[in-house]
PDB file of N, CA and C in Angstrom:
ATOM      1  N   UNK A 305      -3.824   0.353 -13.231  1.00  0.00           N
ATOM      2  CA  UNK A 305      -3.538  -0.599 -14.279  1.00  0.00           C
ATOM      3  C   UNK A 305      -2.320  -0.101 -15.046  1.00  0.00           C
ATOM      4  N   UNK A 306      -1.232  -0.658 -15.253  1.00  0.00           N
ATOM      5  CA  UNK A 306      -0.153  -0.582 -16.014  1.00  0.00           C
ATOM      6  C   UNK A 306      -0.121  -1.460 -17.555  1.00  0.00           C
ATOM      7  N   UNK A 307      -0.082  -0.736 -18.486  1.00  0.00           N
ATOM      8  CA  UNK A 307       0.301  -2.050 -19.644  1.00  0.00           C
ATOM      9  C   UNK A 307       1.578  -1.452 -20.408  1.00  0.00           C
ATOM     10  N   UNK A 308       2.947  -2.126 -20.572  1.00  0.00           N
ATOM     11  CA  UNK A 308       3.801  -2.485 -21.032  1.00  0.00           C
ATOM     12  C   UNK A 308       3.726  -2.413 -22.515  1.00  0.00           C
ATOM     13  N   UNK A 309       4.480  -1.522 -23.214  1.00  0.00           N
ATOM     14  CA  UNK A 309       4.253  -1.540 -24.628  1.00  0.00           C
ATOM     15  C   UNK A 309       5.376  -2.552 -24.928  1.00  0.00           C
ATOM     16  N   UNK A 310       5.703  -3.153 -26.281  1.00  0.00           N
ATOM     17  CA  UNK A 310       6.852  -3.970 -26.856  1.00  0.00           C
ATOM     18  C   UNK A 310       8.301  -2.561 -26.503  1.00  0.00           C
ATOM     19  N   UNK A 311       9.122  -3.219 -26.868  1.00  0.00           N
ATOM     20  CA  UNK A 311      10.534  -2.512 -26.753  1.00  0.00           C
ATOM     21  C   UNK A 311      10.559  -1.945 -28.493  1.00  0.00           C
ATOM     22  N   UNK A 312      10.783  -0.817 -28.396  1.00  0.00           N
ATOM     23  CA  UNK A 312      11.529   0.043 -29.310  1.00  0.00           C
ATOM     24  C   UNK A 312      12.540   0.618 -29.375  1.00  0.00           C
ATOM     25  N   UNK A 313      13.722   0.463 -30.052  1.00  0.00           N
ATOM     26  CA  UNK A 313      14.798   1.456 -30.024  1.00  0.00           C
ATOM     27  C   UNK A 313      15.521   1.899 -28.492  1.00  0.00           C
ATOM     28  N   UNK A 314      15.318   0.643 -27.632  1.00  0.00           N
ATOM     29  CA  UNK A 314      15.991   0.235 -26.114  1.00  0.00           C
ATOM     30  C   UNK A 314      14.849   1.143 -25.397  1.00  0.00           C
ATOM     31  N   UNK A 315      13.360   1.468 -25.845  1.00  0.00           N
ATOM     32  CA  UNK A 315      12.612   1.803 -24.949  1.00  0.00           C
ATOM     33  C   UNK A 315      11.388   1.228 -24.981  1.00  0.00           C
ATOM     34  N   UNK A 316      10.365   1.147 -23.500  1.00  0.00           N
ATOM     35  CA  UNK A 316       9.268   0.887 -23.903  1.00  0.00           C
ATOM     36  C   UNK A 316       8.454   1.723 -23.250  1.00  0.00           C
ATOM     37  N   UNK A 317       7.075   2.006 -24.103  1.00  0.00           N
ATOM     38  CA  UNK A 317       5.871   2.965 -23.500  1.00  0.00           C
ATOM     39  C   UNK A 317       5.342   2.187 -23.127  1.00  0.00           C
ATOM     40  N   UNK A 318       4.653   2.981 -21.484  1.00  0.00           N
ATOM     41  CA  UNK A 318       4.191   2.675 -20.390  1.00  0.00           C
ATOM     42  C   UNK A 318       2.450   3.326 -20.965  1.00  0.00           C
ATOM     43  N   UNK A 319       1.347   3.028 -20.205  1.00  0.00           N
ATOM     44  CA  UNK A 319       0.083   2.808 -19.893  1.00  0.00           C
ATOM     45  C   UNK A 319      -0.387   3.096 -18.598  1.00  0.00           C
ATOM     46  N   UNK A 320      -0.039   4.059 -17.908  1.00  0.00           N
ATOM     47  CA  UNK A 320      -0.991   3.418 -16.803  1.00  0.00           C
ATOM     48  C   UNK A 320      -2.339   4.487 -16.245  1.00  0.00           C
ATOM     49  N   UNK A 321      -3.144   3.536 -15.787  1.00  0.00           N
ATOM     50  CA  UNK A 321      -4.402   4.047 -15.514  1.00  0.00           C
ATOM     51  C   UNK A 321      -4.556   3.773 -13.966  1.00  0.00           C
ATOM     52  N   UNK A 322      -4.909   5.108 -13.145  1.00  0.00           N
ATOM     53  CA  UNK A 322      -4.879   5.541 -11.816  1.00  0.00           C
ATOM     54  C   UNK A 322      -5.997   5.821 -11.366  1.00  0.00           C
ATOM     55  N   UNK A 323      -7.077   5.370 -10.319  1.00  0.00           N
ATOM     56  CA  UNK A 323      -7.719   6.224  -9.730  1.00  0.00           C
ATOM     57  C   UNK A 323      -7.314   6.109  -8.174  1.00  0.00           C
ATOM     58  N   UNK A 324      -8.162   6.799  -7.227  1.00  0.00           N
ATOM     59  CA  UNK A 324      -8.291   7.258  -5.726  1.00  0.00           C
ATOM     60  C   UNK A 324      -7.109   7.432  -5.270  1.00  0.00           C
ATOM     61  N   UNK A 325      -6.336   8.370  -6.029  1.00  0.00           N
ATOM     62  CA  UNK A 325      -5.168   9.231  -6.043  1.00  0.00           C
ATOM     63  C   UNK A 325      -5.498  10.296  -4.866  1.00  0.00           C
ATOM     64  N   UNK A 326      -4.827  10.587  -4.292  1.00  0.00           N
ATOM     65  CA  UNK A 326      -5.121  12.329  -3.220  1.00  0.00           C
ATOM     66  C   UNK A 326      -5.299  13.530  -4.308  1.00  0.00           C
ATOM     67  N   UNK A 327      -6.462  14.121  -4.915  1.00  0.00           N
ATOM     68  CA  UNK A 327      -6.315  15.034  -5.844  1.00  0.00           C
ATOM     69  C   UNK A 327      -6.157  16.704  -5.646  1.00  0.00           C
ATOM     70  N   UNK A 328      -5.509  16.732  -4.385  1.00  0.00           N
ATOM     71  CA  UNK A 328      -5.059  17.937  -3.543  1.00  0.00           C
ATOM     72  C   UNK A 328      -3.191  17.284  -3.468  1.00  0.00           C
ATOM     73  N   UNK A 329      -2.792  16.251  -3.401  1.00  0.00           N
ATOM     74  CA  UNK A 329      -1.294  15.606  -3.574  1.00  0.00           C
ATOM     75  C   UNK A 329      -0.466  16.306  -4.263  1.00  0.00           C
ATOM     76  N   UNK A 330      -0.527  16.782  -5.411  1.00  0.00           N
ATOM     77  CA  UNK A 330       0.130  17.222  -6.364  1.00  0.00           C
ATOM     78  C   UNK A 330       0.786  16.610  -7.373  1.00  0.00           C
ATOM     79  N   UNK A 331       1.981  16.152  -7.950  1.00  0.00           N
ATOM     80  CA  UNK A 331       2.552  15.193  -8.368  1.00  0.00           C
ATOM     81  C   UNK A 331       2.757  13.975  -7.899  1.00  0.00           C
ATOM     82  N   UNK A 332       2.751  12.547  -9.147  1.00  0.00           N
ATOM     83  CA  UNK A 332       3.174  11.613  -8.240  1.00  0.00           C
ATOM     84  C   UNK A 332       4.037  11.385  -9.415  1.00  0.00           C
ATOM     85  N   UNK A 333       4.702  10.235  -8.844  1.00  0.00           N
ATOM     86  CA  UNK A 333       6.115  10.000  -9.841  1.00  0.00           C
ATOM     87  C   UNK A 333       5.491   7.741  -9.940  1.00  0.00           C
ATOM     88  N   UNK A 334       6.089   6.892 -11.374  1.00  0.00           N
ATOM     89  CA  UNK A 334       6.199   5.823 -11.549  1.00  0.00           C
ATOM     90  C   UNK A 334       7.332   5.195 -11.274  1.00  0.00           C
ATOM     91  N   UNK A 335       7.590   4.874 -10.831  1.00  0.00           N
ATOM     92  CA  UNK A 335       9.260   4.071 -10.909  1.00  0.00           C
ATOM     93  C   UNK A 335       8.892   2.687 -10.820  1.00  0.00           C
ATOM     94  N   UNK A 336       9.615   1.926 -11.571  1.00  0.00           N
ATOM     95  CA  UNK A 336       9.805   0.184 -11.963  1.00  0.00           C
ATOM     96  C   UNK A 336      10.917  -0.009 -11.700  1.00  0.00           C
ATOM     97  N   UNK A 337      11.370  -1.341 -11.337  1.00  0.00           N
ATOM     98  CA  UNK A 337      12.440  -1.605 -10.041  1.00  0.00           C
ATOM     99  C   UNK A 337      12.429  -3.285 -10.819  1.00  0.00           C
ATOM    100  N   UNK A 338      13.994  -3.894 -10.812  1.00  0.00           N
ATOM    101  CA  UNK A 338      14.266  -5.134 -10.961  1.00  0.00           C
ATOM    102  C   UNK A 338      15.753  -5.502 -10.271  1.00  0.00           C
ATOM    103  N   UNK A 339      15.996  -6.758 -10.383  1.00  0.00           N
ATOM    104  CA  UNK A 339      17.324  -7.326  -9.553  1.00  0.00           C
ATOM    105  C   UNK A 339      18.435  -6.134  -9.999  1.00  0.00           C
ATOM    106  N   UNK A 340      18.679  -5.429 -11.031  1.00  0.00           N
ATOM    107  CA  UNK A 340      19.423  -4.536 -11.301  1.00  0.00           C
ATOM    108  C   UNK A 340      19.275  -3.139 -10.677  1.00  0.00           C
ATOM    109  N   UNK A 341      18.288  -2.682 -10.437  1.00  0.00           N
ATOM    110  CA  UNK A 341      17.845  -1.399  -9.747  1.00  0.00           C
ATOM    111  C   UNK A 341      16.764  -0.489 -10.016  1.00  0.00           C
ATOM    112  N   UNK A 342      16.559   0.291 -10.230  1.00  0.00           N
ATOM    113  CA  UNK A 342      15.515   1.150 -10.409  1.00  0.00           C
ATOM    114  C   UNK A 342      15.292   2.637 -11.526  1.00  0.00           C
ATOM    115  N   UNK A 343      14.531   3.063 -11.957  1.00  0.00           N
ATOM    116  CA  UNK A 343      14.138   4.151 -12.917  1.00  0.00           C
ATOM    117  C   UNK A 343      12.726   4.533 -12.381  1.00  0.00           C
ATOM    118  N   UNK A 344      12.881   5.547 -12.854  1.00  0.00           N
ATOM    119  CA  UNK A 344      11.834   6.751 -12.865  1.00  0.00           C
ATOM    120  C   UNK A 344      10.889   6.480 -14.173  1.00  0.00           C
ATOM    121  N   UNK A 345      10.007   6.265 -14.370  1.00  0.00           N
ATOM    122  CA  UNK A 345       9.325   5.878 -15.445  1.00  0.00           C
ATOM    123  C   UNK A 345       8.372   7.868 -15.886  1.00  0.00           C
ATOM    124  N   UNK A 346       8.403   8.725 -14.721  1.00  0.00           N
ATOM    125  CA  UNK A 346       8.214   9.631 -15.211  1.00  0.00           C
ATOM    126  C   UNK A 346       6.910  10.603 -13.984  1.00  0.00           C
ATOM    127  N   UNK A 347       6.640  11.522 -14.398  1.00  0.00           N
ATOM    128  CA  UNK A 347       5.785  12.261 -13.073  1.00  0.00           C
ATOM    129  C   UNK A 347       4.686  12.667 -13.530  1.00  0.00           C
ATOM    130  N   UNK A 348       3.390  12.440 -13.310  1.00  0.00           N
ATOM    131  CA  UNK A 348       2.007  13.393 -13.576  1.00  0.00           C
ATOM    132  C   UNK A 348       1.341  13.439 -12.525  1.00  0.00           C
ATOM    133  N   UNK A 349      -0.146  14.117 -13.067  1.00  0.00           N
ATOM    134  CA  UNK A 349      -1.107  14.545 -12.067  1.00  0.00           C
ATOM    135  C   UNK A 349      -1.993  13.933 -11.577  1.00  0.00           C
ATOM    136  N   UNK A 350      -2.970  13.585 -11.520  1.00  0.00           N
ATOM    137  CA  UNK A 350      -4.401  13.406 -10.664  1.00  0.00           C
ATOM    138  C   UNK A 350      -5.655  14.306 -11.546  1.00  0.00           C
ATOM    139  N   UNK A 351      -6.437  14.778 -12.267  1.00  0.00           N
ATOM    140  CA  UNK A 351      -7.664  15.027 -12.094  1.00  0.00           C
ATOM    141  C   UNK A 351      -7.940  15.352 -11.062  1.00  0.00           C
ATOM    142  N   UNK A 352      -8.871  16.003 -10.768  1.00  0.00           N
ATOM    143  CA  UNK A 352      -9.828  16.405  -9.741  1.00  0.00           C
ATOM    144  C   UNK A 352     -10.714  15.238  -9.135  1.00  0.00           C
ATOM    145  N   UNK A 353     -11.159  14.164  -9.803  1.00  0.00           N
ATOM    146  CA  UNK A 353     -11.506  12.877  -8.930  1.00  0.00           C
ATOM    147  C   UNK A 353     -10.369  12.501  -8.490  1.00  0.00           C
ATOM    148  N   UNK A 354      -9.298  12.423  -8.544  1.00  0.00           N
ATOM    149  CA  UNK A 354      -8.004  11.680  -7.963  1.00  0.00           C
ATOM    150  C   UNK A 354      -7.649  10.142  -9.349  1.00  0.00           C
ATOM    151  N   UNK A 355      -8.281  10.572 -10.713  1.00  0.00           N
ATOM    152  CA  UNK A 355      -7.695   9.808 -11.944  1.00  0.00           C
ATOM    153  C   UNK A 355      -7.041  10.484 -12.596  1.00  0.00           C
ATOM    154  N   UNK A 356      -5.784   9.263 -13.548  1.00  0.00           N
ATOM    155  CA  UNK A 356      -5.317  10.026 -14.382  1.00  0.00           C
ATOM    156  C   UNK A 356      -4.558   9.037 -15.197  1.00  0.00           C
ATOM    157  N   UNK A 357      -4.759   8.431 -16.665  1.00  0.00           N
ATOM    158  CA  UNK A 357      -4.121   8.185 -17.309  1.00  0.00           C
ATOM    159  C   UNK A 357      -3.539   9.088 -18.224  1.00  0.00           C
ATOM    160  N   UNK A 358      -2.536   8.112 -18.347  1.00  0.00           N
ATOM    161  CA  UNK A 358      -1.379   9.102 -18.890  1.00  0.00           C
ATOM    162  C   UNK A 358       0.051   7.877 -19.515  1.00  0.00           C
ATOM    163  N   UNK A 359       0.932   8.397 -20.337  1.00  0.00           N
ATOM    164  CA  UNK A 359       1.708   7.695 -21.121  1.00  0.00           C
ATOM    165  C   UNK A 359       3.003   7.824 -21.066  1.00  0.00           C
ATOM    166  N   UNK A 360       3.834   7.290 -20.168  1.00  0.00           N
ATOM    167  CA  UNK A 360       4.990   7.338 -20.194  1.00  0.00           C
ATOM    168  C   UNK A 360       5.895   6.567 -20.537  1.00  0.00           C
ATOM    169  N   UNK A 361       7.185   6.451 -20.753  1.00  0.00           N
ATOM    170  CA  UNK A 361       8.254   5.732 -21.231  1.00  0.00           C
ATOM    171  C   UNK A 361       9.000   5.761 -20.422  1.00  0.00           C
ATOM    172  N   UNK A 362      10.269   4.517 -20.533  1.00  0.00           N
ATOM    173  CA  UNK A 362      11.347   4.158 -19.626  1.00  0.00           C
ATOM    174  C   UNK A 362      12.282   2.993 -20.441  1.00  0.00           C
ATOM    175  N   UNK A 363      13.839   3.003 -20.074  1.00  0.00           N
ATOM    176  CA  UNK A 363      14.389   1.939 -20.438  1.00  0.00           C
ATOM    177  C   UNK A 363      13.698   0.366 -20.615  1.00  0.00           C
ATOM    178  N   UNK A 364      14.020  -0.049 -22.003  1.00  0.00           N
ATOM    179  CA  UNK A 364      13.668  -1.606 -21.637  1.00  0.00           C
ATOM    180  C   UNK A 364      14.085  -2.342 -21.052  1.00  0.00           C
ATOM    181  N   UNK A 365      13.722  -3.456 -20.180  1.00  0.00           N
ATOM    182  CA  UNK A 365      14.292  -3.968 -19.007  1.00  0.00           C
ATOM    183  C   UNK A 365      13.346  -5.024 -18.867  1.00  0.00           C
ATOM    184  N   UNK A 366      13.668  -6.107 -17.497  1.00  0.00           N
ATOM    185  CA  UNK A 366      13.160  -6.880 -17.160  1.00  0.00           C
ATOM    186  C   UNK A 366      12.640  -6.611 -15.759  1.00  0.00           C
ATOM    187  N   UNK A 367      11.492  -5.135 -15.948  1.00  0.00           N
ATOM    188  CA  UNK A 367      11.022  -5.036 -14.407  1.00  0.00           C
ATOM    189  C   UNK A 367      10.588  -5.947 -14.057  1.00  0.00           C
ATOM    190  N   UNK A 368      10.024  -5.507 -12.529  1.00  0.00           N
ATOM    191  CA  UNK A 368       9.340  -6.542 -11.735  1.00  0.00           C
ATOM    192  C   UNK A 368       8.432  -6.020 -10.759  1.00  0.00           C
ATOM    193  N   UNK A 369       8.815  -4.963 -10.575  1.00  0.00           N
ATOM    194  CA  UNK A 369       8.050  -4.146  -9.890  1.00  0.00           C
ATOM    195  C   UNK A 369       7.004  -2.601 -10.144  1.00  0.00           C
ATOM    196  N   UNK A 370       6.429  -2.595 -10.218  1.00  0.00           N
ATOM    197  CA  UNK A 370       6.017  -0.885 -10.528  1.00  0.00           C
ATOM    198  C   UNK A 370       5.287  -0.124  -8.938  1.00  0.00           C
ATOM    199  N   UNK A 371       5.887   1.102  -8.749  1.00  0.00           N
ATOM    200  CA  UNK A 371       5.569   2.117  -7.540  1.00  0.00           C
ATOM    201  C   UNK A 371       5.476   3.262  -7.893  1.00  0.00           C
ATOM    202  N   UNK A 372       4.021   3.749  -7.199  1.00  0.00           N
ATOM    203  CA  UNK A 372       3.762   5.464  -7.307  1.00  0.00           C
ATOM    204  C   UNK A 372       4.090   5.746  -6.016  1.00  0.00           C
ATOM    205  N   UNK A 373       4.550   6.737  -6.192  1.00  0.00           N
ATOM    206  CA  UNK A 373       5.066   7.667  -4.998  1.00  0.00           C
ATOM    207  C   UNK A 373       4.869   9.272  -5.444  1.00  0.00           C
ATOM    208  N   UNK A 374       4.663   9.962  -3.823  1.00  0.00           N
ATOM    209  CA  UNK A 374       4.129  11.151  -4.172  1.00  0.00           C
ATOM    210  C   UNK A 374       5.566  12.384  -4.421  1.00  0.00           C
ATOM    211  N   UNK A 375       5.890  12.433  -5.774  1.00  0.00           N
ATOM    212  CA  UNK A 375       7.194  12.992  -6.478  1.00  0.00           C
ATOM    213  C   UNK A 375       7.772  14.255  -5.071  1.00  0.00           C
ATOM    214  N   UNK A 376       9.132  13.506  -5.062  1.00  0.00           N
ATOM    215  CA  UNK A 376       9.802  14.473  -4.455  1.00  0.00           C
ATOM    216  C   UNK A 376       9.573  14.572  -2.164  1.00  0.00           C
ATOM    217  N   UNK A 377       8.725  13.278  -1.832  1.00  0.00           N
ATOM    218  CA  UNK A 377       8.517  12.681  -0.767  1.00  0.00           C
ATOM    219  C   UNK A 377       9.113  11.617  -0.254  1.00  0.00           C
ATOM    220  N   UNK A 378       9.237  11.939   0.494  1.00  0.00           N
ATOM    221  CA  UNK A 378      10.157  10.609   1.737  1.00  0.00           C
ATOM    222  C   UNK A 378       8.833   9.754   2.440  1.00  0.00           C
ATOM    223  N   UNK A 379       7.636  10.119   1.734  1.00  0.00           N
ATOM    224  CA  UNK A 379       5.957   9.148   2.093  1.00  0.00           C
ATOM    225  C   UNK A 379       6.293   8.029   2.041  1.00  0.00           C
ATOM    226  N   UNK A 380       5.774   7.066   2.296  1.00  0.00           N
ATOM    227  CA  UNK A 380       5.588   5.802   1.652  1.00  0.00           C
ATOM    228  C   UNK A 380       4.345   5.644   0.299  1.00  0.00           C
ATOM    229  N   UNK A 381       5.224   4.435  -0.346  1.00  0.00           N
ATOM    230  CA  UNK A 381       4.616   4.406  -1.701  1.00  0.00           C
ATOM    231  C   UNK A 381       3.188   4.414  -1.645  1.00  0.00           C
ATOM    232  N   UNK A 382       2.597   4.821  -2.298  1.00  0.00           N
ATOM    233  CA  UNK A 382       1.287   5.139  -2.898  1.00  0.00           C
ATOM    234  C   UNK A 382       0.579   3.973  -3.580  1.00  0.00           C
ATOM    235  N   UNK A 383       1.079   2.962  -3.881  1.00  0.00           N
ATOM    236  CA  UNK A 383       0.578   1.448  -4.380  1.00  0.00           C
ATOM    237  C   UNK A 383       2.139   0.985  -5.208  1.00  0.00           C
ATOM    238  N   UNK A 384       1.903  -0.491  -4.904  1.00  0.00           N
ATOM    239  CA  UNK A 384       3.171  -1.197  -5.354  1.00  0.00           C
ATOM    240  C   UNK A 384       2.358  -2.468  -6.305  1.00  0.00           C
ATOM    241  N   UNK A 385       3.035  -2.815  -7.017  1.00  0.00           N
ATOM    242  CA  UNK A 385       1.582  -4.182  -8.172  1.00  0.00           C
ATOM    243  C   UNK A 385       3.066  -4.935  -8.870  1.00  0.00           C
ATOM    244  N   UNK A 386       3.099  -6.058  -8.805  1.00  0.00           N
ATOM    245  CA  UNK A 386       3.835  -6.779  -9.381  1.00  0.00           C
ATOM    246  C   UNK A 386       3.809  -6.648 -11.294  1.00  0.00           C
ATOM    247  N   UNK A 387       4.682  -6.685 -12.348  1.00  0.00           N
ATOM    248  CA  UNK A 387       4.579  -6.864 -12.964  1.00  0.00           C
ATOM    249  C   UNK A 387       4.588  -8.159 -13.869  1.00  0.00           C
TER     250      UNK A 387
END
């Protein structure tokens, strides 16, 4: 689950809530993606069940996309969810 905070000061805080993560994976990274291109919304962990909310920030923008990927892998994404 992702929730979108309002824009502040050309940023907005991110929300998101993760489970059945690989909790042996290590890092995963957020990135949000629109007709303009892409950002890193930021990198955390997993818990030991494979959950993990957590609070990150990123440019304000008109995403469209949000993707976890396992930080620093050429994997394929880890879940993709329209915004």
């Amino acid at each position: 689950r992702i929730e979108m905070g309002e824009p502040s000061a050309g940023m907005r805080t991110i929300r998101l809530a993760v489970n059945g993560l690989d909790a042996t994976g290590g890092r995963y990274e957020l990135w949000l993606s629109s007709a303009s291109g892409e950002v890193s919304a930021g990198t955390f962990r997993p818990d030991k069940s494979g959950a993990c909310t957590v609070m990150l920030s990123a440019p304000d923008g008109e995403w469209t996309t949000a993707t976890i990927v396992k930080a620093g892998s050429d994997e394929p994404p880890v879940a993709t969810v329209g915004l």
